[in-house]
Amino acid sequence: MQQPDHTADVATILIPADRLQAKVAELGAVLSRDYAGRDLTLVSVLKGALPFMADLMRAMSIPVQIDLMEVSSYGGTATETSGLVRILKDLSSSIEGKDVLIVEDIIDTGLTLNYLLRYLRGKNPASLRICALLDKPARRLVDIEIDYRGFTIPDQFVVGYGLDYGEFYRNLPFIGVLKPEVYGAG
Ligand code: IMP
Ligand code: MG
């Protein structure tokens, strides 16, 4: 694959950087209030949630611990999840008895998160909630209760702020939609 020209490939900016940062600040304040005095561990799912996690934790004023998981779905394509999830990187510490908040980039079909929820519940955390930057409800296949949500977006494949197409575009500071010919060529 040729190195894409990030700027030229973007058709529309759906959520500009300043709106993302304002939302992260708002979520950080709400979480700091809701989890005050608790034993909170943020569990982020690589690689997509990396920028969100990094910004969100710095928008929080309470003590938190973090842990990272990486999952991939078997099969599927660059824009579709298959629903069969494989753990590439597991938690490094026990979450038993801890308040756990899953920090995710986007909930699309919900299959990935559904798997993660069952997996993490099995490790007996004191509580388990979800914070998702983006919610794409149009394509949901399993019912998932999202406790903290950044933005609800239409049924479009988006990139930027952690989200990729063919592993590129994760470093864009905004959420955008690529030109149709870019997706077509992938
Ligand atoms: P789900 O299992 O269908 O909910 O999809 C979850 C994962 O699919 C996300 O964590 C992303 O990695 C990826 N994904 C879903 N929709 C998009 C999108 O619009 N852009 C980039 N990645 C996406
Ligand atoms: Mg992801």
PDB file of C-alpha atoms and ligand atoms in Angstrom:
ATOM      1  CA  MET A   1       0.000   0.000   0.000  1.00  0.00           C
ATOM      2  CA  GLN A   2       1.245   3.450  -0.899  1.00  0.00           C
ATOM      3  CA  GLN A   3       1.653   5.997   1.872  1.00  0.00           C
ATOM      4  CA  PRO A   4      -1.617   7.952   1.696  1.00  0.00           C
ATOM      5  CA  ASP A   5      -1.747  11.715   1.639  1.00  0.00           C
ATOM      6  CA  HIS A   6      -3.790  12.196   4.797  1.00  0.00           C
ATOM      7  CA  THR A   7      -5.093  15.671   4.087  1.00  0.00           C
ATOM      8  CA  ALA A   8      -5.973  15.131   0.443  1.00  0.00           C
ATOM      9  CA  ASP A   9      -7.841  11.890   1.253  1.00  0.00           C
ATOM     10  CA  VAL A  10     -10.330  13.520   3.645  1.00  0.00           C
ATOM     11  CA  ALA A  11     -13.727  14.376   2.139  1.00  0.00           C
ATOM     12  CA  THR A  12     -15.501  15.718   5.238  1.00  0.00           C
ATOM     13  CA  ILE A  13     -14.516  16.597   8.783  1.00  0.00           C
ATOM     14  CA  LEU A  14     -17.318  15.177  10.926  1.00  0.00           C
ATOM     15  CA  ILE A  15     -15.974  16.253  14.328  1.00  0.00           C
ATOM     16  CA  PRO A  16     -13.242  18.899  14.406  1.00  0.00           C
ATOM     17  CA  ALA A  17     -10.386  18.732  16.930  1.00  0.00           C
ATOM     18  CA  ASP A  18     -11.757  21.487  19.181  1.00  0.00           C
ATOM     19  CA  ARG A  19     -15.112  19.712  19.558  1.00  0.00           C
ATOM     20  CA  LEU A  20     -13.322  16.459  20.403  1.00  0.00           C
ATOM     21  CA  GLN A  21     -11.223  18.184  23.048  1.00  0.00           C
ATOM     22  CA  ALA A  22     -14.262  19.958  24.544  1.00  0.00           C
ATOM     23  CA  LYS A  23     -16.141  16.651  24.786  1.00  0.00           C
ATOM     24  CA  VAL A  24     -13.168  14.893  26.372  1.00  0.00           C
ATOM     25  CA  ALA A  25     -12.930  17.666  28.988  1.00  0.00           C
ATOM     26  CA  GLU A  26     -16.654  17.313  29.698  1.00  0.00           C
ATOM     27  CA  LEU A  27     -16.434  13.513  30.030  1.00  0.00           C
ATOM     28  CA  GLY A  28     -13.356  13.816  32.248  1.00  0.00           C
ATOM     29  CA  ALA A  29     -15.222  16.141  34.618  1.00  0.00           C
ATOM     30  CA  VAL A  30     -18.276  13.850  34.794  1.00  0.00           C
ATOM     31  CA  LEU A  31     -16.106  10.767  35.395  1.00  0.00           C
ATOM     32  CA  SER A  32     -14.077  12.559  38.080  1.00  0.00           C
ATOM     33  CA  ARG A  33     -17.312  13.316  39.894  1.00  0.00           C
ATOM     34  CA  ASP A  34     -18.892   9.858  39.407  1.00  0.00           C
ATOM     35  CA  TYR A  35     -15.777   7.945  40.457  1.00  0.00           C
ATOM     36  CA  ALA A  36     -14.622  10.181  43.314  1.00  0.00           C
ATOM     37  CA  GLY A  37     -13.380   8.050  46.211  1.00  0.00           C
ATOM     38  CA  ARG A  38     -13.468   4.822  44.158  1.00  0.00           C
ATOM     39  CA  ASP A  39     -10.708   2.506  42.996  1.00  0.00           C
ATOM     40  CA  LEU A  40     -10.854   3.178  39.258  1.00  0.00           C
ATOM     41  CA  THR A  41      -8.966   1.406  36.502  1.00  0.00           C
ATOM     42  CA  LEU A  42      -9.371   2.627  32.933  1.00  0.00           C
ATOM     43  CA  VAL A  43      -9.081  -0.267  30.503  1.00  0.00           C
ATOM     44  CA  SER A  44      -8.422   0.886  26.990  1.00  0.00           C
ATOM     45  CA  VAL A  45      -8.604  -1.174  23.847  1.00  0.00           C
ATOM     46  CA  LEU A  46      -5.681  -0.733  21.474  1.00  0.00           C
ATOM     47  CA  LYS A  47      -5.044   0.641  19.052  1.00  0.00           C
ATOM     48  CA  GLY A  48      -8.054   2.789  18.223  1.00  0.00           C
ATOM     49  CA  ALA A  49      -8.782   4.112  21.713  1.00  0.00           C
ATOM     50  CA  LEU A  50      -5.197   5.236  22.361  1.00  0.00           C
ATOM     51  CA  PRO A  51      -5.586   9.018  21.694  1.00  0.00           C
ATOM     52  CA  PHE A  52      -8.967   9.114  23.476  1.00  0.00           C
ATOM     53  CA  MET A  53      -7.563   7.321  26.517  1.00  0.00           C
ATOM     54  CA  ALA A  54      -4.487   9.557  26.631  1.00  0.00           C
ATOM     55  CA  ASP A  55      -6.604  12.725  26.540  1.00  0.00           C
ATOM     56  CA  LEU A  56      -9.377  11.424  28.815  1.00  0.00           C
ATOM     57  CA  MET A  57      -7.057  10.363  31.635  1.00  0.00           C
ATOM     58  CA  ARG A  58      -5.483  13.821  31.631  1.00  0.00           C
ATOM     59  CA  ALA A  59      -8.942  15.401  31.797  1.00  0.00           C
ATOM     60  CA  MET A  60      -9.608  13.534  35.053  1.00  0.00           C
ATOM     61  CA  SER A  61      -8.757  15.047  38.419  1.00  0.00           C
ATOM     62  CA  ILE A  62      -9.034  11.864  40.533  1.00  0.00           C
ATOM     63  CA  PRO A  63      -6.458   9.088  41.017  1.00  0.00           C
ATOM     64  CA  VAL A  64      -6.779   6.421  38.317  1.00  0.00           C
ATOM     65  CA  GLN A  65      -4.842   3.408  37.177  1.00  0.00           C
ATOM     66  CA  ILE A  66      -4.769   2.309  33.559  1.00  0.00           C
ATOM     67  CA  ASP A  67      -4.395  -0.977  31.758  1.00  0.00           C
ATOM     68  CA  LEU A  68      -4.378  -1.847  28.077  1.00  0.00           C
ATOM     69  CA  MET A  69      -5.784  -4.677  26.035  1.00  0.00           C
ATOM     70  CA  GLU A  70      -5.455  -5.330  22.360  1.00  0.00           C
ATOM     71  CA  VAL A  71      -7.966  -7.385  20.451  1.00  0.00           C
ATOM     72  CA  SER A  72      -8.446  -8.218  16.821  1.00  0.00           C
ATOM     73  CA  SER A  73     -11.310  -9.831  15.031  1.00  0.00           C
ATOM     74  CA  TYR A  74     -10.788 -12.905  12.934  1.00  0.00           C
ATOM     75  CA  GLY A  75     -11.514 -12.428   9.278  1.00  0.00           C
ATOM     76  CA  GLY A  76     -13.674  -9.450   8.384  1.00  0.00           C
ATOM     77  CA  THR A  77     -12.442  -6.654   6.119  1.00  0.00           C
ATOM     78  CA  ALA A  78     -10.931  -3.198   6.648  1.00  0.00           C
ATOM     79  CA  THR A  79     -14.401  -1.758   7.311  1.00  0.00           C
ATOM     80  CA  GLU A  80     -16.331  -4.715   8.776  1.00  0.00           C
ATOM     81  CA  THR A  81     -15.943  -6.648  12.028  1.00  0.00           C
ATOM     82  CA  SER A  82     -16.445 -10.409  11.967  1.00  0.00           C
ATOM     83  CA  GLY A  83     -17.472 -10.709  15.624  1.00  0.00           C
ATOM     84  CA  LEU A  84     -14.934 -13.410  16.441  1.00  0.00           C
ATOM     85  CA  VAL A  85     -12.496 -11.739  18.786  1.00  0.00           C
ATOM     86  CA  ARG A  86      -8.934 -12.747  19.584  1.00  0.00           C
ATOM     87  CA  ILE A  87      -6.996 -11.265  22.510  1.00  0.00           C
ATOM     88  CA  LEU A  88      -3.589 -10.067  21.304  1.00  0.00           C
ATOM     89  CA  LYS A  89      -2.657  -8.371  24.576  1.00  0.00           C
ATOM     90  CA  ASP A  90      -4.248  -9.151  27.904  1.00  0.00           C
ATOM     91  CA  LEU A  91      -4.487  -7.019  31.068  1.00  0.00           C
ATOM     92  CA  SER A  92      -1.219  -6.709  32.986  1.00  0.00           C
ATOM     93  CA  SER A  93      -2.812  -6.540  36.455  1.00  0.00           C
ATOM     94  CA  SER A  94      -5.755  -8.084  38.256  1.00  0.00           C
ATOM     95  CA  ILE A  95      -8.999  -6.082  38.160  1.00  0.00           C
ATOM     96  CA  GLU A  96     -10.689  -8.153  40.855  1.00  0.00           C
ATOM     97  CA  GLY A  97     -12.579  -5.859  43.227  1.00  0.00           C
ATOM     98  CA  LYS A  98     -11.751  -2.756  41.194  1.00  0.00           C
ATOM     99  CA  ASP A  99     -14.064  -0.320  39.472  1.00  0.00           C
ATOM    100  CA  VAL A 100     -13.356  -0.774  35.781  1.00  0.00           C
ATOM    101  CA  LEU A 101     -14.217   1.613  32.980  1.00  0.00           C
ATOM    102  CA  ILE A 102     -13.687   0.350  29.445  1.00  0.00           C
ATOM    103  CA  VAL A 103     -12.493   3.211  27.245  1.00  0.00           C
ATOM    104  CA  GLU A 104     -13.396   2.507  23.604  1.00  0.00           C
ATOM    105  CA  ASP A 105     -13.074   4.464  20.404  1.00  0.00           C
ATOM    106  CA  ILE A 106     -16.290   3.397  18.706  1.00  0.00           C
ATOM    107  CA  ILE A 107     -19.193   1.002  19.169  1.00  0.00           C
ATOM    108  CA  ASP A 108     -20.357  -0.185  15.788  1.00  0.00           C
ATOM    109  CA  THR A 109     -21.967  -3.648  15.683  1.00  0.00           C
ATOM    110  CA  GLY A 110     -21.125  -4.014  19.381  1.00  0.00           C
ATOM    111  CA  LEU A 111     -19.673  -7.480  18.859  1.00  0.00           C
ATOM    112  CA  THR A 112     -16.179  -6.583  20.045  1.00  0.00           C
ATOM    113  CA  LEU A 113     -17.418  -4.934  23.201  1.00  0.00           C
ATOM    114  CA  ASN A 114     -19.917  -7.681  23.888  1.00  0.00           C
ATOM    115  CA  TYR A 115     -17.050 -10.144  23.939  1.00  0.00           C
ATOM    116  CA  LEU A 116     -14.883  -7.885  26.102  1.00  0.00           C
ATOM    117  CA  LEU A 117     -17.671  -7.311  28.607  1.00  0.00           C
ATOM    118  CA  ARG A 118     -18.121 -11.036  29.137  1.00  0.00           C
ATOM    119  CA  TYR A 119     -14.372 -11.545  29.374  1.00  0.00           C
ATOM    120  CA  LEU A 120     -13.832  -8.755  31.915  1.00  0.00           C
ATOM    121  CA  ARG A 121     -16.910  -9.662  33.977  1.00  0.00           C
ATOM    122  CA  GLY A 122     -15.324 -13.070  34.462  1.00  0.00           C
ATOM    123  CA  LYS A 123     -12.440 -11.360  36.285  1.00  0.00           C
ATOM    124  CA  ASN A 124     -14.779 -10.131  39.042  1.00  0.00           C
ATOM    125  CA  PRO A 125     -14.396  -6.363  38.998  1.00  0.00           C
ATOM    126  CA  ALA A 126     -16.435  -4.415  41.595  1.00  0.00           C
ATOM    127  CA  SER A 127     -18.125  -2.580  38.715  1.00  0.00           C
ATOM    128  CA  LEU A 128     -17.821  -2.506  34.948  1.00  0.00           C
ATOM    129  CA  ARG A 129     -18.929   0.376  32.779  1.00  0.00           C
ATOM    130  CA  ILE A 130     -18.313   1.640  29.257  1.00  0.00           C
ATOM    131  CA  CYS A 131     -17.091   4.977  27.984  1.00  0.00           C
ATOM    132  CA  ALA A 132     -17.194   5.222  24.188  1.00  0.00           C
ATOM    133  CA  LEU A 133     -16.109   8.252  22.214  1.00  0.00           C
ATOM    134  CA  LEU A 134     -18.324   7.382  19.240  1.00  0.00           C
ATOM    135  CA  ASP A 135     -21.585   5.493  18.972  1.00  0.00           C
ATOM    136  CA  LYS A 136     -22.778   4.269  15.578  1.00  0.00           C
ATOM    137  CA  PRO A 137     -26.193   2.817  16.531  1.00  0.00           C
ATOM    138  CA  ALA A 138     -27.369   2.144  12.964  1.00  0.00           C
ATOM    139  CA  ARG A 139     -25.279  -1.017  12.679  1.00  0.00           C
ATOM    140  CA  ARG A 140     -25.735  -2.438  16.189  1.00  0.00           C
ATOM    141  CA  LEU A 141     -26.160  -6.226  16.319  1.00  0.00           C
ATOM    142  CA  VAL A 142     -26.057  -6.721  20.090  1.00  0.00           C
ATOM    143  CA  ASP A 143     -27.695  -4.511  22.666  1.00  0.00           C
ATOM    144  CA  ILE A 144     -25.057  -2.695  24.700  1.00  0.00           C
ATOM    145  CA  GLU A 145     -25.606  -0.168  27.432  1.00  0.00           C
ATOM    146  CA  ILE A 146     -23.151   2.688  26.917  1.00  0.00           C
ATOM    147  CA  ASP A 147     -22.709   4.511  30.230  1.00  0.00           C
ATOM    148  CA  TYR A 148     -20.666   7.424  28.897  1.00  0.00           C
ATOM    149  CA  ARG A 149     -20.872   8.512  25.283  1.00  0.00           C
ATOM    150  CA  GLY A 150     -19.027  11.206  23.365  1.00  0.00           C
ATOM    151  CA  PHE A 151     -20.885  11.524  20.072  1.00  0.00           C
ATOM    152  CA  THR A 152     -23.539   9.609  18.193  1.00  0.00           C
ATOM    153  CA  ILE A 153     -22.573   9.459  14.525  1.00  0.00           C
ATOM    154  CA  PRO A 154     -24.378   8.425  11.338  1.00  0.00           C
ATOM    155  CA  ASP A 155     -23.709   5.156   9.518  1.00  0.00           C
ATOM    156  CA  GLN A 156     -20.466   6.226   7.877  1.00  0.00           C
ATOM    157  CA  PHE A 157     -16.991   4.743   8.113  1.00  0.00           C
ATOM    158  CA  VAL A 158     -14.851   7.304   9.912  1.00  0.00           C
ATOM    159  CA  VAL A 159     -11.122   7.749  10.501  1.00  0.00           C
ATOM    160  CA  GLY A 160      -8.883   9.866  12.705  1.00  0.00           C
ATOM    161  CA  TYR A 161      -8.252  10.385  16.427  1.00  0.00           C
ATOM    162  CA  GLY A 162      -7.221   6.734  16.696  1.00  0.00           C
ATOM    163  CA  LEU A 163      -9.516   5.220  14.092  1.00  0.00           C
ATOM    164  CA  ASP A 164      -7.900   3.711  11.038  1.00  0.00           C
ATOM    165  CA  TYR A 165      -8.495   2.632   7.536  1.00  0.00           C
ATOM    166  CA  GLY A 166      -5.882   0.050   6.574  1.00  0.00           C
ATOM    167  CA  GLU A 167      -3.916   1.065   9.723  1.00  0.00           C
ATOM    168  CA  PHE A 168      -3.459   4.641   8.475  1.00  0.00           C
ATOM    169  CA  TYR A 169      -5.127   7.935   9.425  1.00  0.00           C
ATOM    170  CA  ARG A 170      -5.006   7.206  13.194  1.00  0.00           C
ATOM    171  CA  ASN A 171      -2.939  10.366  13.781  1.00  0.00           C
ATOM    172  CA  LEU A 172      -5.452  12.798  12.297  1.00  0.00           C
ATOM    173  CA  PRO A 173      -6.511  15.157  15.141  1.00  0.00           C
ATOM    174  CA  PHE A 174     -10.171  15.140  13.981  1.00  0.00           C
ATOM    175  CA  ILE A 175     -12.812  12.556  13.019  1.00  0.00           C
ATOM    176  CA  GLY A 176     -13.407  12.557   9.290  1.00  0.00           C
ATOM    177  CA  VAL A 177     -14.757  10.652   6.348  1.00  0.00           C
ATOM    178  CA  LEU A 178     -12.463   9.717   3.470  1.00  0.00           C
ATOM    179  CA  LYS A 179     -13.208  10.253  -0.182  1.00  0.00           C
ATOM    180  CA  PRO A 180     -15.112   7.278  -1.630  1.00  0.00           C
ATOM    181  CA  GLU A 181     -12.287   6.480  -4.047  1.00  0.00           C
ATOM    182  CA  VAL A 182      -9.907   5.940  -1.108  1.00  0.00           C
ATOM    183  CA  TYR A 183     -12.146   3.237   0.414  1.00  0.00           C
ATOM    184  CA  GLY A 184     -12.727   1.753  -3.012  1.00  0.00           C
ATOM    185  CA  ALA A 185      -9.014   1.370  -3.582  1.00  0.00           C
ATOM    186  CA  GLY A 186      -8.518  -0.395  -0.195  1.00  0.00           C
TER     187      GLY A 186
HETATM  188  P1  IMP B   1     -17.761  -3.497  16.495  1.00  0.00           P
HETATM  189  O1  IMP B   1     -17.284  -4.797  17.063  1.00  0.00           O
HETATM  190  O2  IMP B   1     -18.477  -3.683  15.186  1.00  0.00           O
HETATM  191  O3  IMP B   1     -18.559  -2.665  17.474  1.00  0.00           O
HETATM  192  O4  IMP B   1     -16.509  -2.680  16.042  1.00  0.00           O
HETATM  193  C1  IMP B   1     -15.569  -2.291  16.909  1.00  0.00           C
HETATM  194  C2  IMP B   1     -14.279  -1.937  16.213  1.00  0.00           C
HETATM  195  O5  IMP B   1     -14.401  -1.856  14.778  1.00  0.00           O
HETATM  196  C3  IMP B   1     -13.846  -0.576  16.657  1.00  0.00           C
HETATM  197  O6  IMP B   1     -13.129  -0.648  17.878  1.00  0.00           O
HETATM  198  C4  IMP B   1     -12.999  -0.137  15.486  1.00  0.00           C
HETATM  199  O7  IMP B   1     -11.698  -0.638  15.615  1.00  0.00           O
HETATM  200  C5  IMP B   1     -13.676  -0.753  14.282  1.00  0.00           C
HETATM  201  N1  IMP B   1     -14.594   0.205  13.636  1.00  0.00           N
HETATM  202  C6  IMP B   1     -15.940   0.204  13.638  1.00  0.00           C
HETATM  203  N2  IMP B   1     -16.450   1.240  12.944  1.00  0.00           N
HETATM  204  C7  IMP B   1     -15.383   1.943  12.504  1.00  0.00           C
HETATM  205  C8  IMP B   1     -15.235   3.166  11.728  1.00  0.00           C
HETATM  206  O8  IMP B   1     -16.197   3.826  11.300  1.00  0.00           O
HETATM  207  N3  IMP B   1     -13.956   3.552  11.481  1.00  0.00           N
HETATM  208  C9  IMP B   1     -12.862   2.871  11.921  1.00  0.00           C
HETATM  209  N4  IMP B   1     -12.953   1.743  12.648  1.00  0.00           N
HETATM  210  C10 IMP B   1     -14.199   1.283  12.942  1.00  0.00           C
HETATM  211 MG    MG B   2     -11.077  -0.440  18.577  1.00  0.00          MG
END
